[in-house]
mmCIF file of C-alpha atoms in Angstrom:
data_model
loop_
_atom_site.group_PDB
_atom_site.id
_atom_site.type_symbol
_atom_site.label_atom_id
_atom_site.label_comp_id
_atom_site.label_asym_id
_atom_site.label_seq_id
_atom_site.Cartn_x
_atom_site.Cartn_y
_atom_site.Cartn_z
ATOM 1 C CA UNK U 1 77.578 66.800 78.453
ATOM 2 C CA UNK U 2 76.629 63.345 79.977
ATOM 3 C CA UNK U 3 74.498 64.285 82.854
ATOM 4 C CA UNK U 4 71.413 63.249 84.370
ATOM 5 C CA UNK U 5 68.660 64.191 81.828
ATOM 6 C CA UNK U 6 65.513 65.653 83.856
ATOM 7 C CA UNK U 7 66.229 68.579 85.393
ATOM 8 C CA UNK U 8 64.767 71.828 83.807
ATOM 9 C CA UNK U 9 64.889 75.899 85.048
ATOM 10 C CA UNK U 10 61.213 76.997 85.421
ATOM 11 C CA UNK U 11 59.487 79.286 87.510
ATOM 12 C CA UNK U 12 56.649 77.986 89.980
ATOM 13 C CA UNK U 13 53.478 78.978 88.751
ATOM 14 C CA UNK U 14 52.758 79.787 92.920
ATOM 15 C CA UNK U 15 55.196 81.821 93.710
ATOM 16 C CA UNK U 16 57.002 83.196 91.210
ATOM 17 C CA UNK U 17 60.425 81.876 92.452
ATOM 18 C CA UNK U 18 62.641 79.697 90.105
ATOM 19 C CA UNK U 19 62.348 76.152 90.430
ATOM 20 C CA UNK U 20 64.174 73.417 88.888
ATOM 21 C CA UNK U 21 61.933 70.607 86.868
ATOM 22 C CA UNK U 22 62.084 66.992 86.674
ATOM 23 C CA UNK U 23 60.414 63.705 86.501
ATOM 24 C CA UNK U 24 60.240 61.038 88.960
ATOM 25 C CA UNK U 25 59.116 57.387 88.732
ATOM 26 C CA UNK U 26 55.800 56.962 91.304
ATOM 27 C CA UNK U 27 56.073 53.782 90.507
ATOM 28 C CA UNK U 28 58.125 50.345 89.042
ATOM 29 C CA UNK U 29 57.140 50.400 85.035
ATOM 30 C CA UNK U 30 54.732 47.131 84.654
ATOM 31 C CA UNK U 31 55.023 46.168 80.600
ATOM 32 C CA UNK U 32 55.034 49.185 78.378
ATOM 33 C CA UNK U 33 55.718 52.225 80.560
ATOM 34 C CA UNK U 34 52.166 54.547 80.685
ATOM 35 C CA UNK U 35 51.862 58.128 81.762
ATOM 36 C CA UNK U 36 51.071 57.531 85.096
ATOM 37 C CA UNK U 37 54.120 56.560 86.204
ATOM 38 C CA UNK U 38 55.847 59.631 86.335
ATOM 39 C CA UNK U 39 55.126 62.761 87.803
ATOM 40 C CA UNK U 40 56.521 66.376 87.632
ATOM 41 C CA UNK U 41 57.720 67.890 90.606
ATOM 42 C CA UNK U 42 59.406 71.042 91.135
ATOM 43 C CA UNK U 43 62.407 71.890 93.310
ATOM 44 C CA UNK U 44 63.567 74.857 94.777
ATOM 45 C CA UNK U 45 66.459 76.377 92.812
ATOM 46 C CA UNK U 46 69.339 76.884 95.288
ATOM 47 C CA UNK U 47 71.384 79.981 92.524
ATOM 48 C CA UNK U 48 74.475 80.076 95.595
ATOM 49 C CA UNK U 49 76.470 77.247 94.534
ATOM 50 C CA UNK U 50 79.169 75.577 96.657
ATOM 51 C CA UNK U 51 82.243 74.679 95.817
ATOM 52 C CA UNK U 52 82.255 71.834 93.017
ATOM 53 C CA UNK U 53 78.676 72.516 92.322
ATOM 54 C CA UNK U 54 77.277 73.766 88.966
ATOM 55 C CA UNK U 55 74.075 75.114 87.514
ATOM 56 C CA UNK U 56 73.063 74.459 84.268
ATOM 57 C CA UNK U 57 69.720 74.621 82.030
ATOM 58 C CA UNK U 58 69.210 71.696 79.602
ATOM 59 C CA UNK U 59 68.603 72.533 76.131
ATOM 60 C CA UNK U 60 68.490 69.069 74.491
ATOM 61 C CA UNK U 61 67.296 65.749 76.137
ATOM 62 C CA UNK U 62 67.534 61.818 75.635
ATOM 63 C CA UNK U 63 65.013 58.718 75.469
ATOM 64 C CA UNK U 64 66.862 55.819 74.714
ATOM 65 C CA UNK U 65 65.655 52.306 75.175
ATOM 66 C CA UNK U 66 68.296 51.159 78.086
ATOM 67 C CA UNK U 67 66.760 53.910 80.155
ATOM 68 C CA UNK U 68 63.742 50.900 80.611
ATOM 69 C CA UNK U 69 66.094 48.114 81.270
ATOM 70 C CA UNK U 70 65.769 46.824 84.873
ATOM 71 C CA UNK U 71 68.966 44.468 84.646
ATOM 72 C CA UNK U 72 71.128 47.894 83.742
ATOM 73 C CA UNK U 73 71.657 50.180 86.995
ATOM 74 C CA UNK U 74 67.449 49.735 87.627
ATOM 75 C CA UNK U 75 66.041 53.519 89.213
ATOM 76 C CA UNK U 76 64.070 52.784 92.278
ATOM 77 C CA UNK U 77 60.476 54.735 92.652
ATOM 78 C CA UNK U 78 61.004 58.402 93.430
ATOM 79 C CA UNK U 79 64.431 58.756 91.648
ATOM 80 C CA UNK U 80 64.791 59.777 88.229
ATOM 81 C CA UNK U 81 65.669 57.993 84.818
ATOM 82 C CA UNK U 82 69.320 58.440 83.961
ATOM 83 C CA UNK U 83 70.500 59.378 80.597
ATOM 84 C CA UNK U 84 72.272 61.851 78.262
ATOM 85 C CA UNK U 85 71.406 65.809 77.890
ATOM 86 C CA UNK U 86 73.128 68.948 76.195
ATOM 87 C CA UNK U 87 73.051 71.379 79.402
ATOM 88 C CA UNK U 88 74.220 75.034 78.652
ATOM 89 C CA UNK U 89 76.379 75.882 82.349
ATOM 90 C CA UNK U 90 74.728 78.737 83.640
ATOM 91 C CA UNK U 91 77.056 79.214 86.770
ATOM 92 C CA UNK U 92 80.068 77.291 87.769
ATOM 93 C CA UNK U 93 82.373 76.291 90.881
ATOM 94 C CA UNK U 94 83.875 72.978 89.695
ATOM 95 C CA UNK U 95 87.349 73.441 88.211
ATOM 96 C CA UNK U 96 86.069 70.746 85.829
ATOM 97 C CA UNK U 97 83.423 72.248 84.215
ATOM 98 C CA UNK U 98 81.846 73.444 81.782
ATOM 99 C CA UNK U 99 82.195 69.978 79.825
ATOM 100 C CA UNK U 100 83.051 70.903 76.344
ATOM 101 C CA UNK U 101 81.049 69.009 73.637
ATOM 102 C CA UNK U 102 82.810 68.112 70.774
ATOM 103 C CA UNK U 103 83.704 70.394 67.874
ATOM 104 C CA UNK U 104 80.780 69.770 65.529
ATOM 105 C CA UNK U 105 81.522 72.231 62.961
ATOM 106 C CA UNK U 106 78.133 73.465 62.217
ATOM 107 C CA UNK U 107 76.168 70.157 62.749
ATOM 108 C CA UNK U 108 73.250 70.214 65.338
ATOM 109 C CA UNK U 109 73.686 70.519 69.394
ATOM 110 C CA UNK U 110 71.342 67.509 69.395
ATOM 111 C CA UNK U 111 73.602 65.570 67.311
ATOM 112 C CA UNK U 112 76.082 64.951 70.495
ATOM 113 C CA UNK U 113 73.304 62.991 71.918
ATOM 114 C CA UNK U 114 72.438 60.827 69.120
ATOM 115 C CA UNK U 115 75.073 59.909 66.299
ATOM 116 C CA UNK U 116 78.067 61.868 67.820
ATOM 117 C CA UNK U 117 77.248 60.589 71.273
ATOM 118 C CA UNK U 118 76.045 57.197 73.151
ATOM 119 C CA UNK U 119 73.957 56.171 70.148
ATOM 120 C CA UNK U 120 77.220 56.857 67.905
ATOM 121 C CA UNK U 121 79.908 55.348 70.213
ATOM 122 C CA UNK U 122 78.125 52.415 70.248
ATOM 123 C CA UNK U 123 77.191 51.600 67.031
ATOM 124 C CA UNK U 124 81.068 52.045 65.833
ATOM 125 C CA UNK U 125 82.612 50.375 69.021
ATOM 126 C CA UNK U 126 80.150 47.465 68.229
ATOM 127 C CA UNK U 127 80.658 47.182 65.019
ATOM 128 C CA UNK U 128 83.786 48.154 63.437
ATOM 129 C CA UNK U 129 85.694 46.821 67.062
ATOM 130 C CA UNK U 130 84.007 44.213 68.016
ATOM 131 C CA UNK U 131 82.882 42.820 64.828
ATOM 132 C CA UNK U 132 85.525 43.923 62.424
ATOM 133 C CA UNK U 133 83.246 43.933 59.111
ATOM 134 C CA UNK U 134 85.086 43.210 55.715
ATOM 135 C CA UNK U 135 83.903 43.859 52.482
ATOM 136 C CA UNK U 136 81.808 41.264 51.186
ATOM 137 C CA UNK U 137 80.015 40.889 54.843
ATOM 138 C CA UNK U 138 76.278 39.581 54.916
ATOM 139 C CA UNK U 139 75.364 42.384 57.957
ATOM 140 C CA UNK U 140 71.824 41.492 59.319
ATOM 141 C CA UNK U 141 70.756 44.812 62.343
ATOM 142 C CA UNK U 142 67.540 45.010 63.101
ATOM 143 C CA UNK U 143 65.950 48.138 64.469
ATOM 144 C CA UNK U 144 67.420 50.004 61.938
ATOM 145 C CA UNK U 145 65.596 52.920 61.632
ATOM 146 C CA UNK U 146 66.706 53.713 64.938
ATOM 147 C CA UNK U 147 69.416 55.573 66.606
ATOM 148 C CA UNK U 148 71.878 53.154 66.743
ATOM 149 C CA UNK U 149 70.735 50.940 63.970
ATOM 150 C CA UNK U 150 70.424 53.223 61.298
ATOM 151 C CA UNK U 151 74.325 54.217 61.620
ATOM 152 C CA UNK U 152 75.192 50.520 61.614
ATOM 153 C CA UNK U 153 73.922 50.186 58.500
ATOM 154 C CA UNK U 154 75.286 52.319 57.209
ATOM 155 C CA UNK U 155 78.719 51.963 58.499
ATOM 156 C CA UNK U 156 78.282 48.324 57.785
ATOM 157 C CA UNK U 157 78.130 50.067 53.792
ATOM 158 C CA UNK U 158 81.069 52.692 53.981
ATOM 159 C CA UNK U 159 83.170 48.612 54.932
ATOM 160 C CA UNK U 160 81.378 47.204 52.016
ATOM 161 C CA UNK U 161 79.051 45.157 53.631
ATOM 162 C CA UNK U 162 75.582 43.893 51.736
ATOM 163 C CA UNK U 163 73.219 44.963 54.668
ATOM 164 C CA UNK U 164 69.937 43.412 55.486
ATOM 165 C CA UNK U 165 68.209 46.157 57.376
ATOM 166 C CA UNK U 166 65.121 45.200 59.267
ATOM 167 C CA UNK U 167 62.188 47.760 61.146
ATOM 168 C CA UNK U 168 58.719 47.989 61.653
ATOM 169 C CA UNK U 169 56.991 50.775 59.747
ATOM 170 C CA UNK U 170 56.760 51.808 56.341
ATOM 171 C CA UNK U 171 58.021 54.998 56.926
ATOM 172 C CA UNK U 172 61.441 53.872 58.130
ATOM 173 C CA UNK U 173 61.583 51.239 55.620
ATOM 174 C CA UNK U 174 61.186 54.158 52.710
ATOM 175 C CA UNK U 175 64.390 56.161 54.779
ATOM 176 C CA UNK U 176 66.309 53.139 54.719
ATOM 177 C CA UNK U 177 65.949 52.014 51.235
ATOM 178 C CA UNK U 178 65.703 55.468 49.327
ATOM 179 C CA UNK U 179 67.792 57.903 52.051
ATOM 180 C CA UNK U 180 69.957 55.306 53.576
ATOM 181 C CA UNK U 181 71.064 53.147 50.684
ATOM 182 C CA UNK U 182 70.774 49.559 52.711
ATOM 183 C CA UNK U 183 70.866 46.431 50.091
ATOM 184 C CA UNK U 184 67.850 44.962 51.687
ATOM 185 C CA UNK U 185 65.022 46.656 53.562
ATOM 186 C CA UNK U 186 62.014 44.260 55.637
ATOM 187 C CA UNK U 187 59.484 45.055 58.106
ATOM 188 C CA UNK U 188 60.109 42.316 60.273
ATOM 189 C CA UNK U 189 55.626 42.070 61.388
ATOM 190 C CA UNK U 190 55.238 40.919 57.083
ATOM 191 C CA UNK U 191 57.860 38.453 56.419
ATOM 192 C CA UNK U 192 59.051 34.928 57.282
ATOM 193 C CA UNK U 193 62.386 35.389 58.919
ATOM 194 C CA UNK U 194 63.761 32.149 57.623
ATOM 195 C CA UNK U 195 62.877 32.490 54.175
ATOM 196 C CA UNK U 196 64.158 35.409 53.959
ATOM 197 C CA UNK U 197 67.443 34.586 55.463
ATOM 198 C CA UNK U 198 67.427 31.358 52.587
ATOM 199 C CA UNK U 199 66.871 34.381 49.832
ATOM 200 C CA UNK U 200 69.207 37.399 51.140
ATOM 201 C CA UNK U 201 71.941 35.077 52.813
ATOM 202 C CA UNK U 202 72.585 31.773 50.965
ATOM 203 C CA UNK U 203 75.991 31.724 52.342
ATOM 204 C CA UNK U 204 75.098 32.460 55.960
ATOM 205 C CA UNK U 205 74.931 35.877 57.995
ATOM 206 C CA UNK U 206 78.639 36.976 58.755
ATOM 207 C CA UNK U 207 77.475 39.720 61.542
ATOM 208 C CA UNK U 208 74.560 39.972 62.939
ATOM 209 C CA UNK U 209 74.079 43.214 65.085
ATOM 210 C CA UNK U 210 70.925 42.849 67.421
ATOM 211 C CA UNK U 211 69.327 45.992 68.774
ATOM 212 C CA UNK U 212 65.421 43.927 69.360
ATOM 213 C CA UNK U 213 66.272 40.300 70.934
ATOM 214 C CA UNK U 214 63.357 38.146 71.540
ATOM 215 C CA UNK U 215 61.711 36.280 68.643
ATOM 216 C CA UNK U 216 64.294 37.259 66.011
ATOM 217 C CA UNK U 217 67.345 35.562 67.666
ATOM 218 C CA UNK U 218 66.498 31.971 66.489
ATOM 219 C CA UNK U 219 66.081 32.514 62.740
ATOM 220 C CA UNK U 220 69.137 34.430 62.670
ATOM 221 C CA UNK U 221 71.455 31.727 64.535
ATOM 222 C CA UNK U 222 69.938 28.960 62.063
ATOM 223 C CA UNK U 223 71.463 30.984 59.202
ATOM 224 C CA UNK U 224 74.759 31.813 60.977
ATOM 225 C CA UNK U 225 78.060 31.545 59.015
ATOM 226 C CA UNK U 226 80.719 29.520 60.539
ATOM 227 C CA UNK U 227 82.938 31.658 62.935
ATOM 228 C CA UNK U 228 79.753 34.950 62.521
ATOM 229 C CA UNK U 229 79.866 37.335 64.734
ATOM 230 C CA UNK U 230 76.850 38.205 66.866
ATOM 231 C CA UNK U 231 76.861 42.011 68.166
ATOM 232 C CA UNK U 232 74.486 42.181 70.875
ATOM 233 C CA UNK U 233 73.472 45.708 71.632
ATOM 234 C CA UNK U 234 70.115 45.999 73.140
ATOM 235 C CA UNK U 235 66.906 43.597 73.561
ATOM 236 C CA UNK U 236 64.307 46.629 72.874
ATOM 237 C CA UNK U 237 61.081 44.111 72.604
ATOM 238 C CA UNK U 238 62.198 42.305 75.831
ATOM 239 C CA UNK U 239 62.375 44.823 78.057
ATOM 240 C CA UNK U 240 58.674 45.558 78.992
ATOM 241 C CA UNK U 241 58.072 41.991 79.798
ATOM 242 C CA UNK U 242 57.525 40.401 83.148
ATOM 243 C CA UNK U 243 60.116 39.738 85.506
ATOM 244 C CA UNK U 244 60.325 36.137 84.827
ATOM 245 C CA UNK U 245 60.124 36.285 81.012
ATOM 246 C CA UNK U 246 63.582 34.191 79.950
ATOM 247 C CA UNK U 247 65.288 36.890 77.413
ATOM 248 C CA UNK U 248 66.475 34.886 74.463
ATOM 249 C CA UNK U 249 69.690 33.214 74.883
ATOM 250 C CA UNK U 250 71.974 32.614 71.331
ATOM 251 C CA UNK U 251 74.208 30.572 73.044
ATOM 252 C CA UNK U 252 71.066 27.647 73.517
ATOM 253 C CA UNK U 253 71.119 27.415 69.961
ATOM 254 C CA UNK U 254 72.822 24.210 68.693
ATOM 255 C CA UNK U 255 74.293 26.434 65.609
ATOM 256 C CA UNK U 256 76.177 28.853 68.363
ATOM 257 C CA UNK U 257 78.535 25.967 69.043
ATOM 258 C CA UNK U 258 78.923 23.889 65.669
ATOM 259 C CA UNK U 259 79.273 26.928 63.971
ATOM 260 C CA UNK U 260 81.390 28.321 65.843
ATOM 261 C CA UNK U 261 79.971 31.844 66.250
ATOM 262 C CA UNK U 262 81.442 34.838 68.039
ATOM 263 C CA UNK U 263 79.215 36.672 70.541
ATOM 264 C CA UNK U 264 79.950 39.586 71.054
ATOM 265 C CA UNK U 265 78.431 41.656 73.837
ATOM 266 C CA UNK U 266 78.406 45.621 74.129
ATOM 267 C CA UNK U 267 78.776 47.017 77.518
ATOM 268 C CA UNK U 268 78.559 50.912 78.071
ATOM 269 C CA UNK U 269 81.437 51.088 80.221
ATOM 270 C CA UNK U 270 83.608 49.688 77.014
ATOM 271 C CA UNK U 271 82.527 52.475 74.476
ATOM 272 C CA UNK U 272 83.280 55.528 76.610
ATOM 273 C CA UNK U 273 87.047 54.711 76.111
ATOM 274 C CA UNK U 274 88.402 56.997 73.060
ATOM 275 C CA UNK U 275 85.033 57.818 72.869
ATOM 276 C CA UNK U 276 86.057 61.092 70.803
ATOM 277 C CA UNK U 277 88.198 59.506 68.460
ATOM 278 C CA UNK U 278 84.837 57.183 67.183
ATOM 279 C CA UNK U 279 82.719 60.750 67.325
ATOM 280 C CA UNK U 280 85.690 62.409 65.083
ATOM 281 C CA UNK U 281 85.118 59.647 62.717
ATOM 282 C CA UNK U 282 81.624 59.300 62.225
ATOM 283 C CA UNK U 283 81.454 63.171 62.414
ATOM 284 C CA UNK U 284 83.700 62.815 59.491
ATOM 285 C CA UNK U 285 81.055 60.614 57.862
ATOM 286 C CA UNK U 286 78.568 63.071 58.383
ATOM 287 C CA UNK U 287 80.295 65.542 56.993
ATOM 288 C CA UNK U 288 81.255 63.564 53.987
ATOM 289 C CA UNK U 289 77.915 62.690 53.348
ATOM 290 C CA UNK U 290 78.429 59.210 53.855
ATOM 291 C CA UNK U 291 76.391 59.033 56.721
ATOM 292 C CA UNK U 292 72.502 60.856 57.193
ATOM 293 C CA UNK U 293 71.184 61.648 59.892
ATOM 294 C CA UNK U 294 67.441 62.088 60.835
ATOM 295 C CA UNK U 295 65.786 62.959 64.513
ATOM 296 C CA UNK U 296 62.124 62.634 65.295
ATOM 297 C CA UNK U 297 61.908 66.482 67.495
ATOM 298 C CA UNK U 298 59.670 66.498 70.506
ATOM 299 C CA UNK U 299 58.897 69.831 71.148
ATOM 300 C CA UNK U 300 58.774 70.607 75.459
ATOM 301 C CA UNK U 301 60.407 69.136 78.608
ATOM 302 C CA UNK U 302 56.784 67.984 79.743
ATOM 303 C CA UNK U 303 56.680 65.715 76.855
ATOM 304 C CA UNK U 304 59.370 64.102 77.651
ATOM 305 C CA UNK U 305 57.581 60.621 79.361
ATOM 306 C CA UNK U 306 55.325 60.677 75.917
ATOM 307 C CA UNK U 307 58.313 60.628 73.966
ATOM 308 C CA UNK U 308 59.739 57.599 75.852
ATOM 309 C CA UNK U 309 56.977 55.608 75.125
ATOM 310 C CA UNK U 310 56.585 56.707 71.899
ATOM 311 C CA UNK U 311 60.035 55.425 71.733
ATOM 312 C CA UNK U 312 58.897 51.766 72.749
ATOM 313 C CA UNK U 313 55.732 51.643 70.307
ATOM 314 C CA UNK U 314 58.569 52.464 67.266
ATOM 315 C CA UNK U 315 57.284 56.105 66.609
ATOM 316 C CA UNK U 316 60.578 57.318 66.068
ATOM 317 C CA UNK U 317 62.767 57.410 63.164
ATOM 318 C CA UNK U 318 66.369 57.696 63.570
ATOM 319 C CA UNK U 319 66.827 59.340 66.891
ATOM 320 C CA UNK U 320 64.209 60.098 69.416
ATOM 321 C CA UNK U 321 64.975 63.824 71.326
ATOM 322 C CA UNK U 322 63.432 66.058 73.155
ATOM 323 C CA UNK U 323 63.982 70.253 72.485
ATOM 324 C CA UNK U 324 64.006 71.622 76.355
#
């Protein structure tokens, strides 16, 4: 299931052989990824396998917002990004395979790359074990009418937490409120961060799950309760800076230390341990109809560069995949 997310079955236009598809990087991303820094190339398809080799045809693929990060396992030019796919396994010699996804009892293939896979395991993991939410919790996530945002909300409401959900377009801010049942809905481009932290959280922010970094770091430790915990996830509107941009840091905060607050940092090795017990509970959710679920569709494996930036300029809502 978790394989390398580029390769695509095709047959060259030339010669009417099958070729395998993917998409390389021609060169490093410089802010904002563009177009032009990927290229298709084709492969030939090799169909006599060796021993411990497999063949298989992707059917769903994944843009997620690490995939940029150059601190994170960085992909030199002429290699391809790394991330998650739903491969059917066309041919086998590896004892091991075909990877079983889990059971989803009627739920979407595309699901086990969003909320019942990475996207999923980390929003539980980084919530529910690191952060250990009680009812009563002020939960401030922002970017959540994402993938991994828009479950924490709403795990952060199945605990009984009062959730202060923050994104950036109307759109998600309508799914949120009216789909998604968060207390508190803001688009974080119209309002002053501190204010509203003084309005929505007079008693301080208990956990503070941070999918963006950047900007909204400082606001957020100012209004820290003693002994909050601080998730962090992902630093989405850092990552296309330059190389000597200084990500924000909540630990040079003076509230980090008199307020004693717990940072908590989410590494991917961490969340693939019981890694199906978290996707048999949120699948649970889903099921339940505790938790909703919503995937922006991107129709073709050649659109699958537009889709990543897409990803960057907040065109998704919920999770971002790509139908092979």
């Amino acid at each position: 299931m978790k394989k390398h997310c580029t390769d695509l079955l095709g047959m060259s236009a030339s010669t009417g052989s099958k070729v395998a598809k993917k998409f390389i990087l021609v060169q490093e991303f410089d802010g904002l990824p563009k177009l032009s820094d990927f290229k298709l190339v084709e492969e030939p398809l090799v169909e006599s396998l060796c021993q411990g080799e497999i063949l298989a045809k992707a059917e769903w693929l994944s843009v997620d917002p690490y995939m940029r990060c150059k601190f994170v396992d960085p992909v030199a030019v002429g290699q391809v990004l790394k991330g998650a796919q739903v491969a059917r396994v066309l041919k086998s010699r590896c004892s091991e395979f075909p990877e079983v996804m889990p059971k989803l009892q009627g739920l979407p293939d595309s699901y086990a790359i969003g909320s019942l896979g990475m996207p999923g395991n980390a929003a539980y993991y980084g919530l529910i074990d690191l952060c250990q939410p009680k009812k009563g919790d002020v939960l401030v996530v922002n970017g959540a009418g994402g993938a991994v945002g828009s479950l924490v909300g709403q795990i952060g409401k199945i605990k009984g937490c009062t959730v202060l959900a923050f994104a950036g377009t109307e759109e998600k801010l309508q799914w949120m409120k009216n789909d998604l049942g968060f207390d508190h809905v803001f688009n974080y481009k119209d309002v002053n961060l501190n204010e509203t932290f003084k309005k929505f959280a007079p008693e301080g922010i208990d956990i503070f799950f941070d999918n963006v970094g950047g900007d909204f770091v400082g606001p957020v430790m100012k209004h820290m309760a003693k002994s909050g915990r601080y998730c962090k996830s992902g630093s989405i509107s850092e990552y296309n800076y330059s190389n000597d941009y200084q990500c924000a840091d909540p630990k040079a905060f003076p509230e980090f230390k008199t307020r004693k607050v717990q940072l908590k940092k989410l590494f991917m090795e961490s969340i693939t341990i019981d890694w199906f017990d978290r996707i048999n509970k949120i699948q649970a959710w889903i099921l339940e109809g505790k938790i909703k679920v919503r995937e922006t569709v991107v129709e073709s494996f050649e659109n699958m560069p537009q889709a990543f930036i897409d990803l960057f300029e907040g065109k998704n809502v919920g999770k971002m995949v790509i139908k092979a």
